[in-house]
Short mmCIF file of C-alpha atoms in Angstrom, two decimals:
data_model
loop_
_atom_site.label_atom_id
_atom_site.label_comp_id
_atom_site.label_asym_id
_atom_site.label_seq_id
_atom_site.Cartn_x
_atom_site.Cartn_y
_atom_site.Cartn_z
CA GLY A 1 -78.15 18.47 250.37
CA GLU A 2 -77.85 14.88 249.26
CA ASP A 3 -76.99 12.23 251.78
CA VAL A 4 -76.08 8.58 251.32
CA GLU A 5 -76.13 6.28 254.32
CA GLN A 6 -74.92 2.75 254.94
CA SER A 7 -74.64 0.52 257.95
CA LEU A 8 -71.08 0.27 259.23
CA PHE A 9 -70.50 -3.42 259.52
CA LEU A 10 -71.69 -6.81 258.25
CA SER A 11 -70.37 -10.23 259.19
CA VAL A 12 -71.28 -13.41 257.30
CA ARG A 13 -70.03 -16.97 257.03
CA GLU A 14 -68.28 -18.18 253.91
CA GLY A 15 -70.80 -19.59 251.45
CA ASP A 16 -73.69 -17.51 252.78
CA SER A 17 -75.23 -14.58 250.91
CA SER A 18 -74.37 -11.04 251.97
CA VAL A 19 -76.76 -8.14 251.58
CA ILE A 20 -75.36 -4.66 251.93
CA ASN A 21 -77.87 -1.85 252.15
CA CYS A 22 -77.77 1.81 251.24
CA THR A 23 -80.28 4.62 251.52
CA TYR A 24 -80.16 7.99 249.82
CA THR A 25 -82.17 11.15 250.13
CA ASP A 26 -82.12 12.85 246.74
CA SER A 27 -84.72 11.53 244.32
CA SER A 28 -82.91 12.99 241.31
CA SER A 29 -80.30 10.22 241.29
CA THR A 30 -79.36 9.16 237.78
CA TYR A 31 -76.92 6.32 238.41
CA LEU A 32 -76.13 4.37 241.57
CA TYR A 33 -72.87 2.51 242.00
CA TRP A 34 -71.20 -0.04 244.20
CA TYR A 35 -67.46 0.19 244.80
CA LYS A 36 -65.21 -2.20 246.71
CA GLN A 37 -62.15 -1.11 248.69
CA GLU A 38 -59.71 -3.69 249.96
CA PRO A 39 -57.21 -2.73 252.68
CA GLY A 40 -54.69 -0.20 251.41
CA ALA A 41 -56.16 -0.24 247.94
CA GLY A 42 -58.20 2.07 245.74
CA LEU A 43 -61.88 1.99 244.86
CA GLN A 44 -62.82 -0.81 242.51
CA LEU A 45 -66.05 -0.37 240.56
CA LEU A 46 -68.18 -3.49 241.02
CA THR A 47 -71.41 -2.60 239.30
CA TYR A 48 -73.89 0.19 238.71
CA ILE A 49 -77.56 0.62 237.96
CA PHE A 50 -79.48 3.28 236.11
CA SER A 51 -82.18 4.88 238.21
CA ASN A 52 -85.03 3.67 236.00
CA MET A 53 -84.08 0.03 236.58
CA ASP A 54 -85.20 -2.15 239.47
CA MET A 55 -82.60 -4.86 239.32
CA LYS A 56 -79.30 -5.74 237.76
CA GLN A 57 -77.50 -9.07 238.00
CA ASP A 58 -73.85 -9.65 237.26
CA GLN A 59 -72.55 -13.12 238.14
CA ARG A 60 -72.59 -13.34 241.97
CA LEU A 61 -73.75 -9.75 242.36
CA THR A 62 -77.37 -8.60 242.37
CA VAL A 63 -78.30 -4.95 242.73
CA LEU A 64 -81.82 -4.05 243.76
CA LEU A 65 -83.15 -0.52 243.57
CA ASN A 66 -86.34 0.64 245.25
CA LYS A 67 -86.69 4.17 243.99
CA LYS A 68 -89.86 4.85 245.98
CA ASP A 69 -88.07 4.08 249.26
CA LYS A 70 -84.73 5.43 247.99
CA HIS A 71 -83.10 2.14 248.92
CA LEU A 72 -80.29 0.34 247.13
CA SER A 73 -78.90 -3.06 248.01
CA LEU A 74 -76.04 -5.25 246.88
CA ARG A 75 -76.39 -9.00 247.29
CA ILE A 76 -73.29 -11.15 247.02
CA ALA A 77 -74.11 -14.82 246.52
CA ASP A 78 -71.82 -17.55 247.89
CA THR A 79 -69.67 -15.01 249.75
CA GLN A 80 -65.96 -15.87 249.85
CA THR A 81 -63.20 -14.72 252.20
CA GLY A 82 -61.82 -12.68 249.30
CA ASP A 83 -65.00 -10.61 249.38
CA SER A 84 -63.95 -9.16 252.76
CA ALA A 85 -63.59 -5.42 252.11
CA ILE A 86 -65.37 -2.11 252.53
CA TYR A 87 -68.26 -1.60 250.14
CA PHE A 88 -69.32 1.90 249.17
CA CYS A 89 -72.51 2.91 247.46
CA ALA A 90 -72.46 6.14 245.50
CA GLU A 91 -74.81 8.16 243.37
CA THR A 92 -74.72 10.77 240.66
CA LEU A 93 -77.47 13.35 240.54
CA ASN A 94 -79.39 14.88 237.67
CA ASN A 95 -78.32 18.39 238.46
CA ALA A 96 -74.76 17.78 239.63
CA GLY A 97 -72.84 16.63 236.59
CA ASN A 98 -70.87 13.43 237.03
CA MET A 99 -69.64 13.91 240.59
CA LEU A 100 -70.18 10.97 242.90
CA THR A 101 -71.65 11.26 246.38
CA PHE A 102 -70.50 8.35 248.52
CA GLY A 103 -71.93 6.59 251.51
CA GLY A 104 -69.71 5.95 254.49
CA GLY A 105 -68.97 2.37 253.50
CA THR A 106 -69.94 -1.00 254.96
CA ARG A 107 -67.16 -3.24 256.20
CA LEU A 108 -67.93 -6.83 255.20
CA MET A 109 -66.17 -9.52 257.18
CA VAL A 110 -66.42 -13.07 255.86
CA LYS A 111 -65.67 -15.81 258.38
CA PRO A 112 -64.38 -19.17 257.17
CA GLU B 1 -57.06 -3.83 231.35
CA PRO B 2 -56.52 -0.04 231.32
CA GLU B 3 -56.17 1.55 234.73
CA VAL B 4 -55.72 4.88 236.44
CA THR B 5 -52.24 5.28 237.88
CA GLN B 6 -51.34 7.58 240.76
CA THR B 7 -47.95 8.61 242.09
CA PRO B 8 -46.57 8.66 244.66
CA SER B 9 -48.41 6.04 246.69
CA HIS B 10 -47.42 7.81 249.89
CA GLN B 11 -46.22 11.38 250.43
CA VAL B 12 -45.08 12.88 253.70
CA THR B 13 -44.72 16.64 253.78
CA GLN B 14 -44.15 19.35 256.33
CA MET B 15 -46.94 21.76 257.16
CA GLY B 16 -46.76 24.80 254.91
CA GLN B 17 -45.07 23.00 252.04
CA GLU B 18 -46.56 22.54 248.58
CA VAL B 19 -47.30 19.09 247.21
CA ILE B 20 -48.20 17.86 243.76
CA LEU B 21 -50.11 14.63 243.40
CA ARG B 22 -49.95 13.00 240.00
CA CYS B 23 -52.37 10.90 238.05
CA VAL B 24 -52.37 9.25 234.66
CA PRO B 25 -56.00 8.70 233.65
CA ILE B 26 -57.22 6.08 231.20
CA SER B 27 -56.16 7.29 227.78
CA ASN B 28 -59.46 7.74 225.94
CA HIS B 29 -61.38 9.18 228.90
CA LEU B 30 -62.58 12.77 228.89
CA TYR B 31 -63.65 13.44 232.48
CA PHE B 32 -61.19 13.57 235.34
CA TYR B 33 -61.74 13.90 239.06
CA TRP B 34 -60.04 14.24 242.40
CA TYR B 35 -61.61 12.89 245.58
CA ARG B 36 -60.23 12.62 249.08
CA GLN B 37 -60.88 10.35 252.03
CA ILE B 38 -59.85 11.53 255.46
CA LEU B 39 -59.19 8.55 257.73
CA GLY B 40 -62.47 7.17 259.03
CA GLN B 41 -64.60 9.55 256.97
CA LYS B 42 -66.51 9.42 253.69
CA VAL B 43 -64.94 9.76 250.28
CA GLU B 44 -65.49 13.41 249.32
CA PHE B 45 -65.59 15.02 245.90
CA LEU B 46 -63.04 17.78 245.32
CA VAL B 47 -63.09 18.73 241.65
CA SER B 48 -63.99 17.58 238.15
CA PHE B 49 -62.17 18.53 234.99
CA TYR B 50 -63.41 18.39 231.42
CA ASN B 51 -62.22 19.93 228.19
CA ASN B 52 -59.17 21.43 229.89
CA GLU B 53 -61.07 23.29 232.54
CA ILE B 54 -62.71 22.77 235.91
CA SER B 55 -66.35 21.78 235.41
CA GLU B 56 -67.34 21.47 239.07
CA LYS B 57 -65.72 21.91 242.43
CA SER B 58 -66.77 21.40 246.02
CA GLU B 59 -66.49 23.79 248.95
CA ILE B 60 -63.36 21.93 250.01
CA PHE B 61 -61.59 22.93 246.79
CA ASP B 62 -60.58 26.45 247.78
CA ASP B 63 -57.70 28.65 246.62
CA GLN B 64 -55.24 26.31 248.26
CA PHE B 65 -55.96 23.72 245.59
CA SER B 66 -55.40 23.72 241.85
CA VAL B 67 -55.54 21.15 239.08
CA GLU B 68 -53.75 20.95 235.80
CA ARG B 69 -53.48 18.74 232.78
CA PRO B 70 -50.06 19.84 231.61
CA ASP B 71 -49.81 17.38 228.74
CA GLY B 72 -51.96 14.74 227.06
CA SER B 73 -51.51 12.18 229.80
CA ASN B 74 -50.97 13.63 233.28
CA PHE B 75 -53.56 15.18 235.58
CA THR B 76 -52.20 16.82 238.71
CA LEU B 77 -53.55 18.15 241.99
CA LYS B 78 -51.47 20.83 243.65
CA ILE B 79 -51.97 21.72 247.29
CA ARG B 80 -50.26 24.92 248.34
CA SER B 81 -49.21 25.55 251.93
CA THR B 82 -50.42 22.22 253.28
CA LYS B 83 -52.20 22.03 256.63
CA LEU B 84 -52.41 19.14 259.07
CA GLU B 85 -56.05 18.63 258.12
CA ASP B 86 -55.06 18.00 254.49
CA SER B 87 -53.78 14.59 255.59
CA ALA B 88 -55.94 12.10 253.69
CA MET B 89 -56.04 9.57 250.92
CA TYR B 90 -56.41 11.36 247.59
CA PHE B 91 -58.01 9.47 244.74
CA CYS B 92 -57.91 10.37 241.08
CA ALA B 93 -60.65 9.04 238.80
CA SER B 94 -61.35 9.14 235.09
CA GLN B 95 -64.53 8.50 233.22
CA GLY B 96 -65.45 7.75 229.64
CA ASN B 97 -69.22 7.34 229.60
CA THR B 98 -70.96 6.06 232.70
CA GLU B 99 -68.32 4.44 234.84
CA ALA B 100 -65.69 6.27 236.85
CA PHE B 101 -62.50 4.29 237.44
CA PHE B 102 -60.34 5.15 240.40
CA GLY B 103 -56.63 4.99 240.97
CA GLN B 104 -55.03 3.33 243.97
CA GLY B 105 -54.73 6.63 245.77
CA THR B 106 -51.97 8.73 247.26
CA ARG B 107 -51.78 8.80 251.03
CA LEU B 108 -50.76 12.33 252.02
CA THR B 109 -49.44 12.82 255.52
CA VAL B 110 -48.80 16.38 256.68
CA VAL B 111 -46.56 16.64 259.72
#
């Protein structure tokens, strides 16, 4: 079955760029998403990319997709302490309707 | 900005009891979902609902679970005879086109 993997933890200094990585196994992904979860809160959609795109930029966020390597990344420029949260990547598959398959989440800690 | 609303935010129930988790999706959305996140584990898909019926469900969504859209606004998840392992954060989501928007979640604690 499909599997989505992320590293558990990332620590950066305020003002630096953060890069959160995600790998997936199923090549029939249609859309790939990044969600943010702050402590005690729900899942906030940050951005998404269609599987036939390589890159998407949205203000401080840049999503890169390498479909050959099945690798997705989220770059946050000028990381702020308010960016500290858990970041989840997720995918929808061609043959699985609209259900999302999530990675385990990467906890981003931003140090002042 | 429209949002998905879930109630209650926290529910404590005794093992064996039935619980109903409530969600108000975004009003013009057509697809509705329930996901759960057991503490320390991945967010897992439970069920999707479209056109007043279940469109997909996972292996987790067995006979203990049911969903309903009793009126034009609410979308509920019922868990019959709760077990300790049902303790989790339950998220409702709704989707118009591409993007699924999630509620804040209901933390269910079964004691």
